[in-house]
Short mmCIF file of N, CA and C in Angstrom, two decimals:
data_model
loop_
_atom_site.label_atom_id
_atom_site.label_comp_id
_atom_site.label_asym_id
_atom_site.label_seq_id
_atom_site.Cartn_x
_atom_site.Cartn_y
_atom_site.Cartn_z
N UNK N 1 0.84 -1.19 0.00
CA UNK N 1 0.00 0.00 0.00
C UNK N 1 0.88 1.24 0.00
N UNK N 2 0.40 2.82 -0.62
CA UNK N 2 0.92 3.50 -0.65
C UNK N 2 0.43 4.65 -0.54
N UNK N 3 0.75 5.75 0.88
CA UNK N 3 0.54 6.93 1.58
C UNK N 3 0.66 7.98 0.57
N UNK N 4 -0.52 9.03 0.35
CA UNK N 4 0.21 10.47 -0.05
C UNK N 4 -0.09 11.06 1.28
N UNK N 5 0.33 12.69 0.39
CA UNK N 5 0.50 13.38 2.37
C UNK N 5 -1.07 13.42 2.31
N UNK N 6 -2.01 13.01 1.81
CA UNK N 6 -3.49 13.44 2.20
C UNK N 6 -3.70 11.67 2.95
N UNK N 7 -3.11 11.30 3.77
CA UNK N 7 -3.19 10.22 4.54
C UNK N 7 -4.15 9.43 3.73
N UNK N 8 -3.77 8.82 2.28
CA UNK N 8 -4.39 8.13 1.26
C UNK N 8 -3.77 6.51 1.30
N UNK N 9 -4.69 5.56 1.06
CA UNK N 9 -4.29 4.86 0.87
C UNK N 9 -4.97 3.81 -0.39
N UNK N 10 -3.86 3.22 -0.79
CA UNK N 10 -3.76 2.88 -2.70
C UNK N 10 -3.47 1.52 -2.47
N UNK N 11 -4.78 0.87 -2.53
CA UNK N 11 -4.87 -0.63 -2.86
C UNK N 11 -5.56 -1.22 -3.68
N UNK N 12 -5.61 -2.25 -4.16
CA UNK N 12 -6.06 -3.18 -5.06
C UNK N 12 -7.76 -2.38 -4.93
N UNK N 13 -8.70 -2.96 -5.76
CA UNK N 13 -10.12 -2.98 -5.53
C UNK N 13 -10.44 -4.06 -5.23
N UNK N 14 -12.14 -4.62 -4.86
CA UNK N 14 -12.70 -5.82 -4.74
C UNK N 14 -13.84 -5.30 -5.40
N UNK N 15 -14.51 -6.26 -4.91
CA UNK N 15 -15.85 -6.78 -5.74
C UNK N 15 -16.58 -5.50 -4.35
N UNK N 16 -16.79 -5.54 -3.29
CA UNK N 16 -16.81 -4.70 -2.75
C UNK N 16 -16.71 -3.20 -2.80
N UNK N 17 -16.19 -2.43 -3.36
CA UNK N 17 -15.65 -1.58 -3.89
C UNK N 17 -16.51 -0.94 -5.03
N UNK N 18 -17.76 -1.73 -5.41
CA UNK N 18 -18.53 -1.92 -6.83
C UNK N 18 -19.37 -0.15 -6.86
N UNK N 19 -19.42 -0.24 -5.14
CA UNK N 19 -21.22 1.19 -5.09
C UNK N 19 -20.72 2.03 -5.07
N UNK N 20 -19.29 1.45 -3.73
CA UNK N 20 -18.32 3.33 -3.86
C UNK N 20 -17.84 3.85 -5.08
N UNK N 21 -17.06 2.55 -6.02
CA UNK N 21 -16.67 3.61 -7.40
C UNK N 21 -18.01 3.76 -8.44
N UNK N 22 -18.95 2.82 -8.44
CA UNK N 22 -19.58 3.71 -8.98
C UNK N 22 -20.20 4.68 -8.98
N UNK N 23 -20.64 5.29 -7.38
CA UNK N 23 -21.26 6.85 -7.24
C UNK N 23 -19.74 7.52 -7.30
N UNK N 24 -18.46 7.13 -7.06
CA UNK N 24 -17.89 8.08 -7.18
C UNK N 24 -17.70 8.33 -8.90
N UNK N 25 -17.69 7.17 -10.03
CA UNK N 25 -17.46 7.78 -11.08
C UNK N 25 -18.66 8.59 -11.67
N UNK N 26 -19.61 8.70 -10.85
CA UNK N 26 -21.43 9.07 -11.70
C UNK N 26 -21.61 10.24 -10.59
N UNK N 27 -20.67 10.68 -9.85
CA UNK N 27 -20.83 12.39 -9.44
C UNK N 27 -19.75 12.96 -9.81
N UNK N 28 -18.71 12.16 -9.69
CA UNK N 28 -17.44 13.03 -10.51
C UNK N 28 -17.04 13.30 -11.58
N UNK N 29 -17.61 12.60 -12.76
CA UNK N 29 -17.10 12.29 -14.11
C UNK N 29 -18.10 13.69 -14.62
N UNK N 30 -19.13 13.72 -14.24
CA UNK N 30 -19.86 15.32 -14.84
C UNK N 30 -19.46 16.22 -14.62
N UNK N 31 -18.74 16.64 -12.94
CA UNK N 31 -18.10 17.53 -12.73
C UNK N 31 -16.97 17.90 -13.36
N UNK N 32 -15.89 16.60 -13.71
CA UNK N 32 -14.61 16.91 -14.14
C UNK N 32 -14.77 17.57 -15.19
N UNK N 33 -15.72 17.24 -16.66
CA UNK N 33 -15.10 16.98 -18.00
C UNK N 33 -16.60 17.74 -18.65
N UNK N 34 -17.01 18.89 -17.35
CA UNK N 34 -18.44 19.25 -18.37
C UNK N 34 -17.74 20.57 -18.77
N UNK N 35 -16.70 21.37 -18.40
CA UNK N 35 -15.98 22.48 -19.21
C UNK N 35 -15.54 22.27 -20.61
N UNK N 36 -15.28 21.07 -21.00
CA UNK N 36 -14.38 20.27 -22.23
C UNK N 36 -15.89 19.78 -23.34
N UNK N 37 -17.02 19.65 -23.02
CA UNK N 37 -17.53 18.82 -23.72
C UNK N 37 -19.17 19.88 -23.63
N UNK N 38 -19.73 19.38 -25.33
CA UNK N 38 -21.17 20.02 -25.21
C UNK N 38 -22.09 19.50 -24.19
N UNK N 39 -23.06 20.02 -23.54
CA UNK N 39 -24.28 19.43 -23.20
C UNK N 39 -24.70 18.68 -23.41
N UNK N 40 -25.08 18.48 -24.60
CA UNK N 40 -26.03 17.61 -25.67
C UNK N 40 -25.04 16.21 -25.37
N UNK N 41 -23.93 15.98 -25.77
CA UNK N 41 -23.01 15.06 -25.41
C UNK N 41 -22.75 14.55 -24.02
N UNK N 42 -22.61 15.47 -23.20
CA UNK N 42 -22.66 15.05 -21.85
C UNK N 42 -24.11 13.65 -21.36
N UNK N 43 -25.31 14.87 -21.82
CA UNK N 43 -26.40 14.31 -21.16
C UNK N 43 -26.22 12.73 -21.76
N UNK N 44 -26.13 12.19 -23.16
CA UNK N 44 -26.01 10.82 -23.54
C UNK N 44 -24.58 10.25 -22.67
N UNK N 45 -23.43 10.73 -23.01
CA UNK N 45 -22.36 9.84 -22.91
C UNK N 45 -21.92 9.55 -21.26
N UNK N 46 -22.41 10.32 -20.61
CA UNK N 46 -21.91 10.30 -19.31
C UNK N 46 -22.76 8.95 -17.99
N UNK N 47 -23.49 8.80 -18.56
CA UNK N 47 -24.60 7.78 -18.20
C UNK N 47 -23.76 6.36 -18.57
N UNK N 48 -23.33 6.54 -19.58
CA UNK N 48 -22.19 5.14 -19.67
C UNK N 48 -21.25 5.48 -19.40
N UNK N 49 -20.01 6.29 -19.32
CA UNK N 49 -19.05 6.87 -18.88
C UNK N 49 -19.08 6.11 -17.58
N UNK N 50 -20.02 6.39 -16.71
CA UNK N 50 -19.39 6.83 -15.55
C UNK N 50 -19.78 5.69 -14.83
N UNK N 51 -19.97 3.80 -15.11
CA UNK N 51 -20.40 3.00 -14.81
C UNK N 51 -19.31 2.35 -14.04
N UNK N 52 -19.07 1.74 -13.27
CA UNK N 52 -18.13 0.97 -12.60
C UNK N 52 -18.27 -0.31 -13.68
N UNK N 53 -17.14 -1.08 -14.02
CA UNK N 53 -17.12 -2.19 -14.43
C UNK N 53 -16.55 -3.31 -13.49
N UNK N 54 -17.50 -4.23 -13.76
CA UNK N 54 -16.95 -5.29 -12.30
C UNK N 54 -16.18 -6.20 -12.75
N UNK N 55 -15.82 -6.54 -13.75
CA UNK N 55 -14.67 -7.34 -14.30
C UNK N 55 -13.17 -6.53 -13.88
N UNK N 56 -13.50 -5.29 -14.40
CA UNK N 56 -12.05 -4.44 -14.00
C UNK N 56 -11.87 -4.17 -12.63
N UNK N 57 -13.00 -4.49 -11.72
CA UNK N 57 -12.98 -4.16 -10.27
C UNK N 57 -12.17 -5.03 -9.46
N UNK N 58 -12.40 -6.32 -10.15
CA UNK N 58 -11.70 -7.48 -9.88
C UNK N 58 -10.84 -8.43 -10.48
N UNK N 59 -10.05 -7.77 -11.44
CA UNK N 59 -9.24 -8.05 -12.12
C UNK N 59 -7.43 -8.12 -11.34
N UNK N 60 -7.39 -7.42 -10.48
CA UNK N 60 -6.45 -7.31 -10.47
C UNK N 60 -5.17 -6.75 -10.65
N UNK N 61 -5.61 -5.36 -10.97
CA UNK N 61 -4.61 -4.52 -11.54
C UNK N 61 -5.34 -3.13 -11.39
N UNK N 62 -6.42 -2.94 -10.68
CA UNK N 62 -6.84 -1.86 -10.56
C UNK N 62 -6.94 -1.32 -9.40
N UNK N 63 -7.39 -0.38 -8.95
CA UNK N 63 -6.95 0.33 -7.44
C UNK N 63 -7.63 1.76 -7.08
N UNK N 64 -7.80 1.36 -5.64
CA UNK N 64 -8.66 2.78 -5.26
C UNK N 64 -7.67 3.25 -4.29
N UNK N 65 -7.98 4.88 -3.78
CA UNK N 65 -7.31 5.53 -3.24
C UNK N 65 -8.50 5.94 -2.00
N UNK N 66 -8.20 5.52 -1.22
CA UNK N 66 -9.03 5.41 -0.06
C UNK N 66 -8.69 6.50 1.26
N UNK N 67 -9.50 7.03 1.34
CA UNK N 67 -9.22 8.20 3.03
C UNK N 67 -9.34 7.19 4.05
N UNK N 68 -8.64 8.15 5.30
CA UNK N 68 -8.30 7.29 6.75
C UNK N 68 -9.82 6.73 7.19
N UNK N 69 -10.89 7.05 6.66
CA UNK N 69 -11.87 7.18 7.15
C UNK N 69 -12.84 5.96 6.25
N UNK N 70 -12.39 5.67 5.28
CA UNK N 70 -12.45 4.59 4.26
C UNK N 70 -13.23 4.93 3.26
N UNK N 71 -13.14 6.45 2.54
CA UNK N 71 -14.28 7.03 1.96
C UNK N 71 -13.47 6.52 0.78
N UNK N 72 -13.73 6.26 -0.34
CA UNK N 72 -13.10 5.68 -1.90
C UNK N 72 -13.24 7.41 -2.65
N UNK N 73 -11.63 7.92 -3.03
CA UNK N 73 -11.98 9.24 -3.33
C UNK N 73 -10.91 9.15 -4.91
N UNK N 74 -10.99 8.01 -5.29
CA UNK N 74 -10.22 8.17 -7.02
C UNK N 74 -10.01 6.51 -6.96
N UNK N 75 -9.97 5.95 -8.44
CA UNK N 75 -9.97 4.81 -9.14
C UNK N 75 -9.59 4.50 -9.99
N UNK N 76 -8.67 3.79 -10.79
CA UNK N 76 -8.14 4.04 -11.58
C UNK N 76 -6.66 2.55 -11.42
N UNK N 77 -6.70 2.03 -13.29
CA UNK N 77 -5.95 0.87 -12.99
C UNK N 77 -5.72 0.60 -15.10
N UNK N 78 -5.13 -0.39 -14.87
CA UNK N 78 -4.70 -0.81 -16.48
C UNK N 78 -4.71 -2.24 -16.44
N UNK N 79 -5.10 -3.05 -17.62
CA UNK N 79 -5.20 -3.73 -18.44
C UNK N 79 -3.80 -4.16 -19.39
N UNK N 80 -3.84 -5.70 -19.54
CA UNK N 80 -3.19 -5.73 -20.36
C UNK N 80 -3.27 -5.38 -22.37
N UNK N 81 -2.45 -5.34 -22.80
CA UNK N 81 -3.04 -5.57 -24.39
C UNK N 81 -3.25 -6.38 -24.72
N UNK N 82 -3.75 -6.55 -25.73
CA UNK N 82 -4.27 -7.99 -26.31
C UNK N 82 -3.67 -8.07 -27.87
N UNK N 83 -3.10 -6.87 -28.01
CA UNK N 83 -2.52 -6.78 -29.58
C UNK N 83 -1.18 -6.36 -29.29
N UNK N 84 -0.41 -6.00 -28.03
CA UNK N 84 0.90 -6.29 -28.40
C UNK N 84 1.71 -6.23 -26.87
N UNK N 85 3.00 -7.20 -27.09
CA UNK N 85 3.36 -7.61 -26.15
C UNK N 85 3.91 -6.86 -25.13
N UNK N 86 3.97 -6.38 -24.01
CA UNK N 86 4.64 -5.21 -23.40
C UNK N 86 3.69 -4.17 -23.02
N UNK N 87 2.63 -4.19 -23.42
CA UNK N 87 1.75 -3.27 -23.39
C UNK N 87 0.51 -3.06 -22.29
N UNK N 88 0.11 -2.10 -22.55
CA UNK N 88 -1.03 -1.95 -21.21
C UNK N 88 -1.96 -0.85 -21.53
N UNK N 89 -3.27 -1.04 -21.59
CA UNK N 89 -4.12 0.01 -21.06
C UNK N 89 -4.33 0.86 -20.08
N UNK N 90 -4.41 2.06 -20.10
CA UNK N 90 -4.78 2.84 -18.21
C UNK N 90 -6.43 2.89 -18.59
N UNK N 91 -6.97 2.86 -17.38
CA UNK N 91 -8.38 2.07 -17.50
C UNK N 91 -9.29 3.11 -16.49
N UNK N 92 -9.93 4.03 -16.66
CA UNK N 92 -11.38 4.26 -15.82
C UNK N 92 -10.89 4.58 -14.73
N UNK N 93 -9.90 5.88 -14.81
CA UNK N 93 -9.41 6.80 -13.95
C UNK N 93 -10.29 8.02 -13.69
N UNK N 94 -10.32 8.00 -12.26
CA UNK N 94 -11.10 9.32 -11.83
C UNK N 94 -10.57 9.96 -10.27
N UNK N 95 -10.80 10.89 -9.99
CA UNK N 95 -10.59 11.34 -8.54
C UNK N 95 -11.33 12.25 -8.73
N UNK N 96 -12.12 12.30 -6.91
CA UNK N 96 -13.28 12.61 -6.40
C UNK N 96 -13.19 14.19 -6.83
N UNK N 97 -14.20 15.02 -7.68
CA UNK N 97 -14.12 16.30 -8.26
C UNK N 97 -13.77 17.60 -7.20
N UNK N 98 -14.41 17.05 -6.13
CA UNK N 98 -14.25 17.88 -5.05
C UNK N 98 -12.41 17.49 -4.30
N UNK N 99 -11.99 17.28 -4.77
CA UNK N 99 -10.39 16.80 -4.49
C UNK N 99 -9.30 16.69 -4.93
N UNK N 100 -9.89 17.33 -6.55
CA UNK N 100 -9.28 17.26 -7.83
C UNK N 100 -8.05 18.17 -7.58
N UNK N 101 -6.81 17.89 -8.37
CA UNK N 101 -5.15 18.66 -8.17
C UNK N 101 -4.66 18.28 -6.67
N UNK N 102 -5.12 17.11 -5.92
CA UNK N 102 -4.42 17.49 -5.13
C UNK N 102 -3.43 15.90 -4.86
N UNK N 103 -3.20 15.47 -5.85
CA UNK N 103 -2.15 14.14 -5.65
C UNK N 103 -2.79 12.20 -5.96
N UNK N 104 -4.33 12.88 -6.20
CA UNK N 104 -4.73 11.53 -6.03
C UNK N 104 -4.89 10.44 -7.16
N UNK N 105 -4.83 11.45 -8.34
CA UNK N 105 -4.72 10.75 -9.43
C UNK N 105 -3.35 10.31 -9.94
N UNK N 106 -2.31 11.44 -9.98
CA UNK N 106 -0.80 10.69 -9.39
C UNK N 106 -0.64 9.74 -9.01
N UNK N 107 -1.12 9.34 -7.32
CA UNK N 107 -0.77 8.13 -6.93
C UNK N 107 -0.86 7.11 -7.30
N UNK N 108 -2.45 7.45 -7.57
CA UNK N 108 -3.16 6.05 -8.17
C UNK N 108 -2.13 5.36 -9.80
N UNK N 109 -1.97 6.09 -10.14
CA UNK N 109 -1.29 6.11 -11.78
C UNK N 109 -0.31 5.50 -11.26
N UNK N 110 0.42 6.02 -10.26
CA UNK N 110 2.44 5.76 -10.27
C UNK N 110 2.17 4.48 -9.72
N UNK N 111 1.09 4.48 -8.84
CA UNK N 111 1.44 2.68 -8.18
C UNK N 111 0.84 1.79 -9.22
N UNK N 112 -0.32 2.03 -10.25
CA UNK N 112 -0.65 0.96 -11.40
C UNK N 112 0.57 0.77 -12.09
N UNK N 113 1.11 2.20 -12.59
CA UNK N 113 2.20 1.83 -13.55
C UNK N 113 3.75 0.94 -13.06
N UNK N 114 3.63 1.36 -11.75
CA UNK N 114 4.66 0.46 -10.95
C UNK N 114 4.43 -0.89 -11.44
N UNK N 115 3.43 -0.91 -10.63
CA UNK N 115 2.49 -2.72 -10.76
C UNK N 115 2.90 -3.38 -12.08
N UNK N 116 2.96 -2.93 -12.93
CA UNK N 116 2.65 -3.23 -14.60
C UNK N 116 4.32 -2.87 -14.67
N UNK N 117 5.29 -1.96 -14.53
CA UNK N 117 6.32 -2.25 -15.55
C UNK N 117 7.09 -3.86 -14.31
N UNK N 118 6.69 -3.85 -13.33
CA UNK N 118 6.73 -4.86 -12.89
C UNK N 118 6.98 -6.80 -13.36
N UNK N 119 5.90 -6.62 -14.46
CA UNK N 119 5.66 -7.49 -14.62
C UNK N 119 5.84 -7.44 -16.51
N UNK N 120 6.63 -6.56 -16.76
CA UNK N 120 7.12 -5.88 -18.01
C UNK N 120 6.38 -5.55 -18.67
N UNK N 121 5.79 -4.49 -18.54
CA UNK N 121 5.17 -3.80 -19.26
C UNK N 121 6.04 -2.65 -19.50
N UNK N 122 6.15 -2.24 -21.09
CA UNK N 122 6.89 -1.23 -21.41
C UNK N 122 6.27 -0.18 -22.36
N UNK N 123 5.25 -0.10 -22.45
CA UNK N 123 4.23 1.03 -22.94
C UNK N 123 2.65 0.93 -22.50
N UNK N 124 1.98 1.98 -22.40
CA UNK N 124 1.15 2.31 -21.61
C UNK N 124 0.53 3.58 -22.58
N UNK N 125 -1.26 2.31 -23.18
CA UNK N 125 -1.65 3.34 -24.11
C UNK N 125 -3.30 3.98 -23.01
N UNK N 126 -3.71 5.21 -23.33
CA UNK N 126 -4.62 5.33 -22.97
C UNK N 126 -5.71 6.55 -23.81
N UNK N 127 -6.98 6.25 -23.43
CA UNK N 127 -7.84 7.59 -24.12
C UNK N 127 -8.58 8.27 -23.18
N UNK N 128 -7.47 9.91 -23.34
CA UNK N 128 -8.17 10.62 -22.16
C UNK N 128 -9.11 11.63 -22.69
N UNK N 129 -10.18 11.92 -21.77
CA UNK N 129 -10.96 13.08 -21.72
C UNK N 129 -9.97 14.06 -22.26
N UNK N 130 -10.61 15.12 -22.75
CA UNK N 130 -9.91 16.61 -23.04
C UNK N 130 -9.09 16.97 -21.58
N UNK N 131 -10.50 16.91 -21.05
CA UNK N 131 -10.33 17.49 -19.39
C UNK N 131 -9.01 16.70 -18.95
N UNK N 132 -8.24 15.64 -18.92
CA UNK N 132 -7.63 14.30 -18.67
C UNK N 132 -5.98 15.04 -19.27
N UNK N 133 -5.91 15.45 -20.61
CA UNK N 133 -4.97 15.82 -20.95
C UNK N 133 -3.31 16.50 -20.59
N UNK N 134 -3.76 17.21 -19.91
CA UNK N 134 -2.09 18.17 -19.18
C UNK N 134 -1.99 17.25 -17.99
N UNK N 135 -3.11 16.36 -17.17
CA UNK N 135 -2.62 15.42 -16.21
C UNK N 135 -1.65 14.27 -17.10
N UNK N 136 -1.95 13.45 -18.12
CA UNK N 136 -1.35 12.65 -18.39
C UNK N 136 -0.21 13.14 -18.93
N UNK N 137 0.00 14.28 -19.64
CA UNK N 137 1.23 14.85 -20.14
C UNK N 137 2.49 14.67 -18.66
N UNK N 138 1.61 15.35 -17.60
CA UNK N 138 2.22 15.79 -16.09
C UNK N 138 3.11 14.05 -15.97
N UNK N 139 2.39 13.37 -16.49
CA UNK N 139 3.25 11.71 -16.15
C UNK N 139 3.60 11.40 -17.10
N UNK N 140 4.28 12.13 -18.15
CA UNK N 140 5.40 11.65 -19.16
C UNK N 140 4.41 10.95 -20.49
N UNK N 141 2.97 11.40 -20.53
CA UNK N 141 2.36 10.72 -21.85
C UNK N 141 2.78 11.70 -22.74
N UNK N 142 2.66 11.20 -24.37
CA UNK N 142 2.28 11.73 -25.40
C UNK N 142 1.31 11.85 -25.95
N UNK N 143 1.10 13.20 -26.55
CA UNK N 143 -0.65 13.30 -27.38
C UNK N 143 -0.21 12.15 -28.69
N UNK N 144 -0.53 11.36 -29.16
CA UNK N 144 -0.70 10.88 -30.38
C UNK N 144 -1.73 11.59 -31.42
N UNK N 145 -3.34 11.86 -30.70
CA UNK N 145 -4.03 12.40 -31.73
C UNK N 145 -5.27 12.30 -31.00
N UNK N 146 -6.23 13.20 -31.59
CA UNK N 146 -7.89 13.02 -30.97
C UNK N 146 -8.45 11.26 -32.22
N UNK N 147 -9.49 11.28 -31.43
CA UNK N 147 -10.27 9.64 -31.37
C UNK N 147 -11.62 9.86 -31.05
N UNK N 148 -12.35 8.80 -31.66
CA UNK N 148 -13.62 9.17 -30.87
C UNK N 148 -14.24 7.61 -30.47
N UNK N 149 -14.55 7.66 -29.79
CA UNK N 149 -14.93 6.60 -28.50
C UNK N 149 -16.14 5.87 -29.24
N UNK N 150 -16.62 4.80 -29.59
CA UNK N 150 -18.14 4.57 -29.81
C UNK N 150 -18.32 4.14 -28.28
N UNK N 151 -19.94 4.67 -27.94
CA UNK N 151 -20.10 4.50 -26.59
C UNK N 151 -21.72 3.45 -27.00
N UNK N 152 -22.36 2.42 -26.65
CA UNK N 152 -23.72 2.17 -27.06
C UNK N 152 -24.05 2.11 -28.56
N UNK N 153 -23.16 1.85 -29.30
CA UNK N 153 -23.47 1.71 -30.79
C UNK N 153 -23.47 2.53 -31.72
N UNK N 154 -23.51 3.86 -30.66
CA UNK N 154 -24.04 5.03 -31.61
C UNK N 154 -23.75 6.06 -30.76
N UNK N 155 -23.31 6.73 -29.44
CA UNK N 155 -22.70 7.74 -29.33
C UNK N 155 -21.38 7.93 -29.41
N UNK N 156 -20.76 8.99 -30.18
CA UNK N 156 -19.20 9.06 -30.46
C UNK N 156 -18.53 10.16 -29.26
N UNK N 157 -17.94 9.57 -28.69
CA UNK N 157 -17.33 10.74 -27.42
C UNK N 157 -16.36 10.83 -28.24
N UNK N 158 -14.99 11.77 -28.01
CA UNK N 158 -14.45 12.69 -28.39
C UNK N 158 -13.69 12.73 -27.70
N UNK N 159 -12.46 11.62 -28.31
CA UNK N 159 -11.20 11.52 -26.95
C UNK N 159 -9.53 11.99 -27.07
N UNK N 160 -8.77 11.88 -26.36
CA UNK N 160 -7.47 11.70 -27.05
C UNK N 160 -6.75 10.54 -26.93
N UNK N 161 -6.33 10.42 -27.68
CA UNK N 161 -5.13 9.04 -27.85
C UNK N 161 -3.54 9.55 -27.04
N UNK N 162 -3.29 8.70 -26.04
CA UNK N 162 -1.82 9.31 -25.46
C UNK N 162 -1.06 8.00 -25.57
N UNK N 163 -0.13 8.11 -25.21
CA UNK N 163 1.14 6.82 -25.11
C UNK N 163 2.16 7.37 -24.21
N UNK N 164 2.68 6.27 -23.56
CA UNK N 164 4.04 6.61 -22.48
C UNK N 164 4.33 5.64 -22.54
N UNK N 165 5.77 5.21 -23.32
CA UNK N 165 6.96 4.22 -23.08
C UNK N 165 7.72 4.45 -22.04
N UNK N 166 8.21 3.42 -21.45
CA UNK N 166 9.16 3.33 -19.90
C UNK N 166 10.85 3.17 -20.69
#
């Protein structure tokens, strides 16, 4: 496990873990990323956006950042690739909006990416929100290019493509 100075602590998720990240990604994910994105887009895409997935909850590679108090206040973890060797997804990162800049999405990131070059992983692709952008730069990503997400068959979110080799 691993301390920031906001007496945080960064462990694995469980199956447990399912109600806290999902009200935390379905109050925070509107707050973060409604400066970056139309209305009209919000109201559809954010309803799937902001779902907890329970496969990734319990996968093993993902992780919440938890207060002394055991409140779940950011989430966030990676995947392997499936198309090339060395590789990794960053996966359904968030920290609590009301808490935002102050270390928690950092942590969460540096101890996944720990986890993963660990076990050799040597690039690390992800698609961030607009809003998402100068944070992932802040940890050594590259813009590759904007993308757009199919969300439900038929809504296109509006993402960026980043990359960070180790």
């Amino acid at each position: 496990m691993t301390e920031t100075d906001l007496r945080l602590t960064i462990r694995l998720s469980t199956a447990r873990d399912m109600a806290a990240v999902d009200a935390l990604l379905s109050r925070s994910y509107p707050a973060l990323i409604k400066a970056d994105y139309p209305p009209s887009l919000l109201v559809t895409a954010v309803p799937l956006l902001s779902r907890a997935k329970p496969e990734l909850l319990t996968s093993g590679s993902y992780y919440v950042a938890e207060t002394g108090d055991g409140a779940i206040v950011g989430a966030g973890g990676w995947t392997r690739h499936r198309r090339q060797r060395g590789g990794a997804d960053i996966r359904h990162v968030v920290t609590d909006h009301r808490m935002a800049r102050r270390g928690i999405g950092r942590a969460l990131l540096s101890r996944a990416m720990a986890d993963a070059e660990a076990v050799g992983t040597t690039l690390f692709d992800c698609m961030a929100t607009r809003t998402a952008v100068p944070f992932y730069q802040s940890l050594g990503f590259v813009t590759l290019g904007p993308v757009e997400i199919t969300l439900a068959r038929a809504i296109r979110f509006p993402a960026i493509q980043m990359q960070r080799r180790t």
